[in-house]
């Protein structure tokens, strides 16, 4: 049984995280507003460099385990360039930031869908993607990419890192 | 070994919202007024709700007198309104919840409505509190003039998320409310939810204790729920087989009052740990034939499929593939009037969303050529087939054209 004090402490911690996330979102920091053209912008900023894009949602419980694994991967490879895109509504930006913070991904570049027509945004990312989550794209230095539906695993990262050497 | 912070505490989705709500609820109340006035989304409010402010995912059902009842959400209010002209025009809406709530409205998790043979209107929806998602039930026994105070349907509402609700009325006016429930998960981040339900009658009064219909259900796909010709409920859901395979199964009452059994219907072998957010559809004709449609990306079957059963689900016809996989064919709906059966689905080519349909006049044996029923370049809801026993309509809501009921035949 949790004590009242611990519950209050947890609430305080959560609120601090949430408000920090919310304040960040208000200040135009994380998560950034993902609109049509955002993926091109993300790639443009990484000319000649490999990176990974991970799409997730607060509604997707399978994604939560993925976030833990991603945080661990980032700790093992501190230089890895990882971009997280939440497919939730933009109004959930504060909560999305709090969740990433809790999972140790507070420093990763984070975006959230910011247009009403999510289907259009998904199509622009990948015309063959039905919207299942989690979804990952491993870009090589030439920006050729491999798509993965479902939780990414160590083998995906190992193969991608090995190919980039 | 690292222990995630989230694992050390209750999951964030379980208690971030209640913590926030403790702080924010007074603000909402202050902002909305205790009367729960409507909160427009950037539009000026003139009198009662304007259609433009409503969220796209809605549900509609014909009542026994042929009028069309609709449930929708605007701001923090669930609204019910009625149409006497097959959905062309609606009377002023009635609010279901007097106190404002943060209602969850997603295409896969929308408010649902059912009208029984006596005209009693039953509504279920998901809203924040006490969990990030909690299922509520409300009833109107005065022809939609007023609704009872919404009640939580789950007997563990304070501890576990509930969502993706369905409400079903039987010909003898029994009521079944079904929902996705997270109570059985040891670790909330694991795949799989359960379907629980409560029962009631024409006066509302849902049973307090929740009962379990099935476990190992895909946690993010809507369940299809229909009444068989003998009055018993039949569920069709994406389930998780062998730990990872997300195929479809029927869930039926097994004779006894509370004994349910599941039988697998699709064998597409979609073995993947994802949230597809594409629940199946089911229709049971007056002849007792089951008609099922579903979506898969399996190793043995990929795309949209249709199958029928003439023995109440014991066996199904070989799955028939349909839809243009090159245009993301998805979110199928099916409706049977007996010999006449319609299937509708959505396609998207990057520019235009199309609702495609095909018709059968012999109970699903043969099908017409594909016909386009609607197109839009604006944001659009899934297609839903709605019938009054004689006619089949496509319920489709788009940002540009609003709520539409299009005749399918």
Coordinates of C-alpha atoms in Angstrom, one line a residue:
Chain A
X1 CA 0.0 0.0 0.0
X2 CA 1.2 3.4 -0.8
X3 CA 1.3 6.0 1.9
X4 CA -0.4 9.3 1.4
X5 CA 2.9 11.1 1.6
X6 CA 4.3 9.0 -1.2
X7 CA 1.3 9.5 -3.3
X8 CA 1.5 13.2 -2.8
X9 CA 5.2 13.1 -3.6
X10 CA 4.5 11.2 -6.8
X11 CA 1.8 13.7 -7.7
X12 CA 4.1 16.6 -7.0
X13 CA 6.8 15.0 -9.1
X14 CA 4.4 14.2 -12.0
X15 CA 3.0 17.7 -11.9
X16 CA 6.5 19.2 -11.9
X17 CA 7.4 17.1 -14.9
X18 CA 4.1 17.8 -16.6
X19 CA 4.3 21.6 -16.0
X20 CA 8.0 21.5 -17.2
X21 CA 6.9 19.7 -20.3
X22 CA 3.9 22.1 -20.8
X23 CA 6.1 25.2 -20.2
X24 CA 8.6 23.8 -22.7
X25 CA 5.8 23.2 -25.2
X26 CA 4.6 26.7 -24.7
X27 CA 8.1 28.1 -25.2
X28 CA 8.3 26.4 -28.6
X29 CA 10.7 23.8 -27.3
X30 CA 9.8 20.1 -27.0
X31 CA 7.7 18.6 -28.5
X32 CA 7.9 20.6 -31.8
X33 CA 4.8 20.9 -33.9
X34 CA 4.9 18.2 -36.6
X35 CA 3.3 19.4 -39.8
X36 CA 3.3 18.6 -43.5
X37 CA 7.0 19.0 -44.6
X38 CA 8.4 18.4 -41.1
X39 CA 10.1 15.1 -42.1
X40 CA 11.9 16.8 -45.0
X41 CA 13.0 19.4 -42.5
X42 CA 14.2 16.8 -40.1
X43 CA 16.2 15.0 -42.9
X44 CA 17.5 18.4 -44.3
X45 CA 19.1 19.1 -40.9
X46 CA 20.9 15.8 -41.1
X47 CA 22.4 15.9 -44.6
X48 CA 24.9 13.1 -45.0
X49 CA 24.2 11.7 -41.5
X50 CA 22.4 8.6 -40.4
X51 CA 19.4 8.9 -38.0
X52 CA 16.4 7.0 -36.6
X53 CA 12.8 8.2 -36.6
X54 CA 10.5 6.6 -34.1
X55 CA 6.7 7.1 -34.2
X56 CA 4.8 6.4 -31.0
X57 CA 1.6 7.4 -29.1
X58 CA 0.4 7.8 -25.6
X59 CA -2.5 5.4 -26.5
X60 CA -0.1 2.7 -27.5
X61 CA 0.9 0.7 -24.4
X62 CA 3.3 -1.5 -26.5
X63 CA 5.2 1.8 -27.2
X64 CA 5.9 2.3 -23.5
X65 CA 8.2 -0.7 -23.4
X66 CA 9.8 0.5 -26.6
X67 CA 10.6 3.9 -24.9
X68 CA 12.5 2.1 -22.1
X69 CA 14.5 0.2 -24.7
X70 CA 15.2 3.3 -26.7
X71 CA 16.5 5.1 -23.6
X72 CA 18.8 2.2 -22.8
X73 CA 20.0 2.2 -26.5
X74 CA 20.8 5.9 -26.2
X75 CA 22.7 5.4 -23.0
X76 CA 24.8 2.8 -24.8
X77 CA 25.3 5.0 -27.9
X78 CA 25.3 8.6 -26.6
X79 CA 26.0 10.0 -30.1
X80 CA 23.0 8.3 -31.7
X81 CA 20.7 10.7 -33.5
X82 CA 17.1 9.7 -32.6
X83 CA 14.0 11.6 -33.4
X84 CA 10.7 10.8 -31.6
X85 CA 7.4 11.7 -33.2
X86 CA 4.2 11.3 -31.3
X87 CA 1.0 10.8 -33.4
X88 CA -1.2 12.1 -30.6
X89 CA -3.1 15.4 -30.9
X90 CA -1.0 18.5 -30.3
X91 CA -2.9 19.2 -27.1
X92 CA -1.3 16.2 -25.5
X93 CA 2.2 17.7 -26.0
X94 CA 2.8 18.3 -22.3
X95 CA 1.9 14.8 -21.4
X96 CA 4.0 13.4 -24.2
X97 CA 7.0 15.3 -22.9
X98 CA 6.4 14.1 -19.4
X99 CA 6.3 10.5 -20.6
X100 CA 9.5 10.9 -22.5
X101 CA 11.1 12.5 -19.5
X102 CA 10.0 9.7 -17.3
X103 CA 11.4 7.1 -19.7
X104 CA 14.8 8.9 -19.8
X105 CA 14.2 10.4 -23.2
X106 CA 13.8 14.0 -22.2
X107 CA 16.8 15.1 -24.2
X108 CA 15.9 13.3 -27.5
X109 CA 14.4 15.5 -30.2
X110 CA 10.7 15.2 -29.9
X111 CA 7.8 16.2 -32.2
X112 CA 4.0 15.8 -32.0
X113 CA 1.4 15.8 -34.8
X114 CA 0.0 19.3 -35.0
X115 CA -2.5 19.0 -37.9
X116 CA -6.1 17.7 -37.7
X117 CA -5.7 15.3 -40.6
X118 CA -3.3 12.7 -39.1
X119 CA -3.9 10.4 -42.1
X120 CA -2.4 13.0 -44.4
X121 CA 0.7 13.4 -42.2
X122 CA 1.1 9.6 -42.0
X123 CA 0.9 9.3 -45.8
X124 CA 3.6 11.9 -46.3
X125 CA 5.9 10.0 -44.0
X126 CA 5.1 6.7 -45.8
X127 CA 2.4 6.0 -48.4
X128 CA 2.6 2.3 -47.4
X129 CA 2.1 2.8 -43.7
X130 CA -1.4 1.9 -42.3
X131 CA -0.8 3.8 -39.1
X132 CA 0.1 0.9 -36.8
X133 CA 2.4 1.7 -33.9
X134 CA 5.2 1.7 -32.9
X135 CA 6.8 2.4 -36.3
X136 CA 10.5 3.1 -36.9
X137 CA 12.6 4.3 -39.8
X138 CA 16.4 3.7 -39.9
X139 CA 18.0 6.2 -42.2
X140 CA 21.5 5.6 -43.5
X141 CA 24.0 8.4 -44.3
X142 CA 22.5 8.6 -47.9
X143 CA 19.0 8.8 -46.3
X144 CA 17.9 5.4 -47.7
X145 CA 15.7 4.0 -45.0
X146 CA 14.4 0.8 -43.6
X147 CA 10.9 0.7 -42.0
X148 CA 10.0 -1.4 -39.0
X149 CA 6.5 -2.0 -37.6
X150 CA 6.3 -3.2 -34.0
X151 CA 8.9 -2.8 -31.3
X152 CA 12.4 -2.3 -32.5
X153 CA 15.0 -4.6 -31.2
X154 CA 18.7 -4.7 -30.5
X155 CA 19.2 -6.5 -33.8
X156 CA 17.7 -3.6 -35.8
X157 CA 20.1 -1.1 -34.2
X158 CA 23.1 -3.5 -34.5
X159 CA 22.5 -4.0 -38.2
X160 CA 22.0 -0.3 -38.8
X161 CA 25.1 0.7 -36.8
X162 CA 27.2 -2.0 -38.5
X163 CA 26.0 -0.8 -42.0
X164 CA 27.1 2.7 -41.1
X165 CA 30.7 1.8 -40.2
Chain B
X1 CA 20.3 -3.7 -14.8
X2 CA 18.3 -0.6 -15.1
X3 CA 14.9 -0.1 -13.7
X4 CA 12.8 2.4 -15.5
X5 CA 11.4 5.1 -13.4
X6 CA 8.0 4.4 -14.8
X7 CA 8.2 0.8 -13.6
X8 CA 9.0 1.9 -10.1
X9 CA 5.8 3.9 -9.9
X10 CA 2.3 3.4 -11.1
X11 CA 2.2 4.0 -14.8
X12 CA 2.0 7.6 -15.9
X13 CA -1.3 7.1 -17.8
X14 CA -2.8 5.7 -14.6
X15 CA -2.1 8.6 -12.4
X16 CA -0.9 11.6 -14.2
X17 CA -4.4 12.4 -15.1
X18 CA -5.9 12.1 -11.7
X19 CA -3.1 14.2 -10.2
X20 CA -3.6 16.8 -12.9
X21 CA -7.3 16.6 -12.5
X22 CA -7.1 17.4 -8.8
X23 CA -5.5 20.7 -9.8
X24 CA -7.2 21.3 -13.1
X25 CA -10.8 20.2 -12.3
X26 CA -11.6 23.3 -10.4
X27 CA -10.3 25.4 -13.3
X28 CA -12.5 23.5 -15.8
X29 CA -15.5 24.0 -13.6
X30 CA -14.7 27.6 -13.2
X31 CA -14.2 28.0 -16.9
X32 CA -17.3 26.1 -17.9
X33 CA -19.7 27.1 -15.2
X34 CA -21.5 24.5 -13.1
X35 CA -24.2 24.2 -15.7
X36 CA -21.6 22.8 -18.1
X37 CA -22.0 25.4 -20.9
X38 CA -20.7 24.3 -24.2
X39 CA -17.1 25.1 -24.9
X40 CA -16.6 25.9 -28.6
X41 CA -13.3 25.2 -30.2
X42 CA -12.4 28.6 -31.6
X43 CA -15.9 29.2 -33.0
X44 CA -18.4 31.7 -31.6
X45 CA -21.3 30.0 -30.0
X46 CA -24.7 31.1 -30.9
X47 CA -27.4 29.4 -28.8
X48 CA -26.9 25.7 -28.9
X49 CA -24.1 23.7 -30.4
X50 CA -23.1 24.3 -34.0
X51 CA -22.3 21.2 -36.0
X52 CA -18.9 22.6 -37.0
X53 CA -17.6 22.3 -33.5
X54 CA -18.4 18.6 -33.1
X55 CA -15.7 16.1 -33.2
X56 CA -15.8 13.9 -36.3
X57 CA -16.2 10.5 -34.8
X58 CA -19.9 10.1 -34.0
X59 CA -22.4 7.2 -33.8
X60 CA -25.9 6.9 -35.1
X61 CA -28.7 4.3 -34.7
X62 CA -32.3 4.1 -35.9
X63 CA -34.9 3.8 -33.2
X64 CA -38.1 1.7 -33.4
X65 CA -40.1 4.7 -34.8
X66 CA -37.7 5.1 -37.7
X67 CA -36.1 8.3 -36.4
X68 CA -32.3 8.4 -36.4
X69 CA -30.6 9.0 -33.0
X70 CA -27.0 10.4 -33.0
X71 CA -24.4 10.8 -30.3
X72 CA -21.5 13.2 -30.7
X73 CA -19.1 15.3 -28.7
X74 CA -18.5 19.0 -28.5
X75 CA -16.0 20.5 -26.1
X76 CA -16.6 18.8 -22.8
X77 CA -20.1 17.6 -23.5
X78 CA -21.6 14.5 -25.0
X79 CA -24.7 15.4 -27.0
X80 CA -27.6 13.4 -28.3
X81 CA -29.9 14.6 -31.1
X82 CA -32.5 13.1 -33.3
X83 CA -33.4 13.3 -37.0
X84 CA -36.8 12.6 -38.6
X85 CA -35.5 12.8 -42.1
X86 CA -32.7 10.1 -42.2
X87 CA -30.0 12.5 -40.9
X88 CA -30.5 15.5 -43.2
X89 CA -31.5 17.7 -40.3
X90 CA -31.4 17.3 -36.5
X91 CA -33.4 18.8 -33.6
X92 CA -31.5 20.7 -31.0
X93 CA -29.2 18.4 -29.0
X94 CA -29.7 17.3 -25.4
X95 CA -26.6 17.1 -23.2
X96 CA -25.9 13.7 -21.7
X97 CA -23.4 14.9 -19.0
X98 CA -24.3 18.0 -17.1
X99 CA -20.9 18.4 -15.5
X100 CA -18.2 19.0 -18.1
X101 CA -15.8 16.1 -18.8
X102 CA -12.7 15.6 -20.9
X103 CA -14.4 13.1 -23.2
X104 CA -12.2 10.8 -25.3
X105 CA -13.1 10.9 -29.0
X106 CA -11.1 8.9 -31.4
X107 CA -12.2 7.1 -34.6
X108 CA -11.5 3.8 -32.8
X109 CA -13.0 4.9 -29.5
X110 CA -16.2 6.9 -30.0
X111 CA -19.4 7.4 -28.0
X112 CA -21.9 4.7 -28.8
X113 CA -25.7 4.8 -28.9
X114 CA -28.5 2.2 -28.9
X115 CA -32.3 2.6 -28.8
X116 CA -34.4 -0.3 -27.5
X117 CA -37.8 -1.5 -28.7
X118 CA -39.5 0.9 -26.2
X119 CA -37.6 3.9 -27.4
X120 CA -35.2 4.0 -24.4
X121 CA -31.9 5.5 -25.4
X122 CA -28.7 4.1 -24.0
X123 CA -25.3 5.9 -24.4
X124 CA -21.7 4.9 -23.5
X125 CA -18.6 6.9 -23.9
X126 CA -15.0 7.2 -22.5
X127 CA -13.8 10.2 -20.5
X128 CA -10.9 11.1 -18.3
X129 CA -11.2 10.4 -14.5
X130 CA -10.9 8.5 -12.3
X131 CA -8.5 7.0 -14.8
X132 CA -7.0 8.6 -18.0
X133 CA -9.8 6.7 -19.7
X134 CA -12.9 5.6 -17.9
X135 CA -16.2 4.3 -19.4
X136 CA -19.5 6.0 -18.6
X137 CA -23.1 4.9 -19.2
X138 CA -26.2 7.1 -19.3
X139 CA -29.9 6.4 -20.3
X140 CA -32.9 8.5 -21.4
X141 CA -36.3 7.1 -20.6
X142 CA -38.2 10.2 -21.7
X143 CA -37.5 10.1 -25.4
X144 CA -34.2 12.0 -25.3
X145 CA -35.4 15.1 -23.4
X146 CA -33.1 14.3 -20.5
X147 CA -30.4 11.8 -19.6
X148 CA -29.5 10.1 -16.3
X149 CA -26.3 11.2 -14.6
X150 CA -23.6 9.2 -16.3
X151 CA -22.2 6.3 -14.1
X152 CA -19.0 4.4 -14.3
X153 CA -19.5 1.0 -15.8
X154 CA -16.5 -0.8 -14.3
X155 CA -16.3 -2.1 -10.7
X156 CA -12.6 -1.4 -10.8
X157 CA -12.9 2.0 -12.5
X158 CA -10.6 3.6 -9.9
X159 CA -7.7 1.2 -10.7
X160 CA -7.8 0.3 -14.4
X161 CA -8.4 2.1 -17.7
X162 CA -11.6 1.2 -19.6
X163 CA -12.3 2.3 -23.1
X164 CA -13.6 1.3 -26.6
X165 CA -17.1 0.8 -25.3
X166 CA -20.1 -0.8 -27.0
X167 CA -23.8 -0.8 -26.0
X168 CA -26.2 -3.4 -27.3
X169 CA -29.9 -3.8 -26.8
X170 CA -31.7 -7.2 -27.4
X171 CA -35.2 -7.5 -28.8
X172 CA -36.5 -8.3 -25.2
X173 CA -34.9 -5.0 -24.1
X174 CA -32.0 -6.4 -22.1
X175 CA -28.9 -4.1 -22.3
X176 CA -25.2 -5.2 -22.6
X177 CA -22.4 -2.7 -22.2
X178 CA -19.0 -4.1 -23.3
X179 CA -15.6 -2.4 -22.9
X180 CA -11.9 -2.9 -23.1
X181 CA -10.4 -3.3 -19.6
X182 CA -6.8 -3.2 -18.4
X183 CA -7.4 -4.8 -15.0
X184 CA -6.0 -8.2 -15.9
X185 CA -2.6 -6.9 -17.1
X186 CA 0.3 -7.7 -14.7
X187 CA 2.3 -5.0 -16.4
X188 CA 0.2 -2.3 -18.1
X189 CA 2.8 -1.9 -20.9
X190 CA 2.2 -5.5 -21.9
X191 CA 0.1 -6.3 -25.0
X192 CA -3.5 -7.4 -24.5
X193 CA -6.5 -6.2 -22.8
X194 CA -9.7 -8.0 -21.6
X195 CA -13.3 -7.4 -22.6
X196 CA -15.6 -6.9 -19.6
X197 CA -19.3 -6.2 -19.6
X198 CA -22.3 -5.2 -17.4
X199 CA -26.0 -5.9 -18.0
X200 CA -29.1 -3.8 -17.5
X201 CA -32.7 -3.4 -18.6
X202 CA -34.9 -0.8 -20.1
X203 CA -34.9 1.5 -17.1
X204 CA -31.1 1.7 -17.1
X205 CA -29.7 0.4 -13.8
X206 CA -26.6 -1.3 -15.0
X207 CA -25.3 -4.2 -12.9
X208 CA -22.7 -3.0 -10.4
X209 CA -20.4 -6.0 -10.8
X210 CA -18.3 -6.3 -14.0
X211 CA -18.1 -9.7 -15.7
X212 CA -15.4 -10.9 -18.1
X213 CA -16.2 -12.0 -21.6
X214 CA -12.7 -12.5 -22.9
X215 CA -9.0 -12.0 -22.3
X216 CA -6.0 -11.5 -24.6
X217 CA -7.7 -9.0 -26.8
X218 CA -5.8 -6.6 -29.0
X219 CA -5.6 -3.5 -26.7
X220 CA -6.2 -0.9 -29.4
X221 CA -8.8 -2.3 -31.8
X222 CA -12.5 -1.7 -31.5
X223 CA -14.8 -4.7 -30.9
X224 CA -17.8 -5.4 -33.1
X225 CA -20.9 -6.4 -31.1
X226 CA -24.2 -7.6 -32.6
X227 CA -27.3 -9.5 -31.5
X228 CA -27.9 -13.0 -32.9
X229 CA -31.4 -14.0 -34.0
X230 CA -31.9 -15.8 -30.7
X231 CA -31.3 -12.5 -28.8
X232 CA -27.8 -13.4 -27.5
X233 CA -24.8 -11.1 -27.9
X234 CA -22.0 -12.0 -30.3
X235 CA -18.6 -10.2 -30.3
X236 CA -16.0 -10.2 -33.0
X237 CA -12.6 -8.9 -32.0
X238 CA -8.9 -8.9 -32.9
X239 CA -7.4 -11.2 -30.3
X240 CA -3.8 -12.2 -29.5
X241 CA -3.0 -15.8 -30.2
X242 CA 0.2 -17.6 -29.1
X243 CA 1.4 -14.4 -27.5
X244 CA 2.0 -12.4 -30.6
X245 CA -0.4 -13.3 -33.5
X246 CA -3.2 -10.7 -33.9
X247 CA -5.9 -12.5 -35.7
X248 CA -9.7 -12.4 -35.2
X249 CA -12.1 -14.4 -33.2
X250 CA -15.8 -14.7 -32.2
X251 CA -16.7 -14.4 -28.6
X252 CA -20.1 -15.9 -27.7
X253 CA -22.2 -16.9 -24.7
X254 CA -21.9 -20.6 -24.2
X255 CA -25.5 -21.4 -23.2
X256 CA -25.0 -20.6 -19.6
X257 CA -25.6 -17.1 -18.3
X258 CA -22.0 -16.0 -17.9
X259 CA -19.9 -18.6 -19.7
X260 CA -18.3 -17.3 -22.8
X261 CA -16.3 -19.1 -25.4
X262 CA -14.0 -17.9 -28.1
X263 CA -13.3 -19.3 -31.5
X264 CA -10.7 -18.2 -34.0
X265 CA -12.0 -16.9 -37.4
X266 CA -9.1 -15.5 -39.3
X267 CA -5.7 -17.2 -39.8
X268 CA -3.7 -14.4 -41.4
X269 CA -0.9 -14.9 -38.9
X270 CA -0.1 -11.3 -38.3
X271 CA 2.6 -11.9 -35.8
X272 CA 3.7 -8.5 -34.6
X273 CA 3.7 -6.4 -31.5
X274 CA 1.8 -3.4 -32.7
X275 CA -1.3 -1.4 -32.2
X276 CA -3.0 -1.6 -35.6
X277 CA -6.0 0.5 -34.5
X278 CA -8.2 -1.3 -37.0
X279 CA -11.0 -3.2 -35.4
X280 CA -13.2 -5.7 -37.3
X281 CA -16.8 -5.4 -38.3
X282 CA -19.7 -7.9 -37.9
X283 CA -23.3 -8.0 -39.1
X284 CA -25.9 -10.7 -38.3
X285 CA -28.8 -10.7 -40.8
X286 CA -32.4 -11.5 -40.0
X287 CA -31.7 -14.9 -41.6
X288 CA -29.1 -15.6 -38.9
X289 CA -26.1 -15.5 -41.3
X290 CA -23.0 -13.8 -39.9
X291 CA -21.0 -11.4 -42.1
X292 CA -17.5 -10.5 -41.0
X293 CA -14.9 -8.0 -42.4
X294 CA -11.4 -7.3 -41.1
X295 CA -8.0 -5.9 -41.8
X296 CA -4.7 -7.7 -41.5
X297 CA -1.1 -7.4 -42.6
X298 CA -0.4 -11.1 -41.9
X299 CA 2.1 -13.4 -43.5
X300 CA -0.7 -15.6 -44.8
X301 CA -3.3 -12.8 -45.4
X302 CA -2.8 -9.1 -46.0
X303 CA -5.4 -6.5 -46.8
X304 CA -9.2 -6.5 -46.2
X305 CA -11.2 -9.6 -46.0
X306 CA -14.8 -10.7 -46.0
X307 CA -16.3 -14.0 -44.9
X308 CA -19.8 -15.3 -43.9
X309 CA -21.0 -18.1 -41.7
X310 CA -24.3 -19.9 -42.1
X311 CA -24.0 -21.9 -38.8
X312 CA -23.7 -19.1 -36.3
X313 CA -20.0 -18.8 -36.5
X314 CA -19.0 -22.5 -36.2
X315 CA -17.6 -22.3 -39.8
X316 CA -16.8 -19.4 -42.1
X317 CA -16.6 -19.2 -45.9
X318 CA -13.1 -18.9 -47.4
X319 CA -12.0 -15.2 -46.8
X320 CA -12.6 -13.0 -49.8
X321 CA -10.0 -10.3 -50.4
X322 CA -11.2 -6.8 -51.4
X323 CA -10.0 -3.2 -51.5
X324 CA -7.0 -1.5 -53.1
X325 CA -4.0 -2.2 -51.0
X326 CA -2.1 0.4 -53.0
X327 CA -4.5 3.0 -51.6
X328 CA -4.4 1.9 -48.0
X329 CA -7.8 0.2 -48.0
X330 CA -8.9 0.0 -44.4
X331 CA -11.6 0.3 -41.7
X332 CA -14.2 -1.9 -43.3
X333 CA -17.9 -2.0 -42.3
X334 CA -20.5 -4.5 -43.1
X335 CA -24.3 -4.6 -42.9
X336 CA -26.8 -7.4 -43.8
X337 CA -30.5 -7.1 -44.4
X338 CA -30.7 -10.8 -45.3
X339 CA -30.1 -11.4 -49.0
X340 CA -28.9 -7.9 -49.4
X341 CA -25.4 -7.2 -47.9
X342 CA -23.2 -4.1 -48.1
X343 CA -19.5 -3.7 -47.4
X344 CA -17.9 -0.2 -47.3
X345 CA -14.4 0.8 -46.6
X346 CA -12.0 3.7 -46.8
X347 CA -9.2 4.3 -49.3
X348 CA -6.7 7.2 -49.5
X349 CA -4.3 8.1 -52.3
X350 CA -2.5 10.8 -50.5
X351 CA -4.8 13.5 -51.8
X352 CA -8.3 12.2 -51.7
X353 CA -10.1 9.9 -49.3
X354 CA -12.7 7.7 -50.9
X355 CA -15.4 5.5 -49.4
X356 CA -15.7 2.4 -51.6
X357 CA -18.6 -0.1 -51.4
X358 CA -19.7 -3.3 -52.9
X359 CA -23.1 -5.0 -52.7
X360 CA -24.3 -8.5 -52.6
X361 CA -27.9 -9.6 -53.3
X362 CA -27.5 -13.3 -52.4
X363 CA -26.3 -13.2 -48.8
X364 CA -22.6 -12.6 -49.6
X365 CA -22.0 -15.3 -52.3
X366 CA -21.5 -12.9 -55.1
X367 CA -20.6 -9.2 -55.1
X368 CA -21.1 -6.2 -57.4
X369 CA -18.3 -4.1 -58.8
X370 CA -16.8 -1.6 -56.4
X371 CA -18.7 1.7 -56.3
X372 CA -17.4 5.0 -54.9
X373 CA -20.0 6.5 -52.4
X374 CA -18.1 9.6 -51.2
X375 CA -14.9 11.6 -51.7
X376 CA -13.2 14.3 -49.8
X377 CA -9.8 16.0 -49.5
X378 CA -10.6 17.1 -45.9
X379 CA -10.3 15.2 -42.7
X380 CA -12.7 12.3 -42.5
X381 CA -14.1 9.8 -40.1
X382 CA -14.2 6.1 -40.8
X383 CA -17.2 4.8 -42.9
X384 CA -20.0 3.1 -40.9
X385 CA -22.9 1.3 -42.3
X386 CA -26.2 1.9 -40.5
X387 CA -29.5 0.2 -41.2
X388 CA -33.2 0.5 -40.2
X389 CA -34.1 -3.1 -41.1
X390 CA -35.2 -2.0 -44.6
X391 CA -32.5 0.3 -46.0
X392 CA -28.7 0.6 -45.7
X393 CA -27.0 3.9 -45.2
X394 CA -23.4 5.0 -45.1
X395 CA -22.7 7.2 -42.1
X396 CA -19.7 9.4 -43.0
X397 CA -18.5 12.6 -41.5
X398 CA -16.0 14.9 -43.1
X399 CA -14.6 18.2 -42.0
X400 CA -15.8 19.8 -45.3
X401 CA -19.3 18.3 -45.5
X402 CA -20.1 17.4 -41.9
X403 CA -22.3 14.5 -41.0
X404 CA -23.8 12.6 -43.9
X405 CA -26.1 9.6 -44.3
X406 CA -25.8 8.3 -47.8
X407 CA -28.1 5.6 -49.2
X408 CA -26.0 2.6 -50.3
X409 CA -28.5 0.8 -52.6

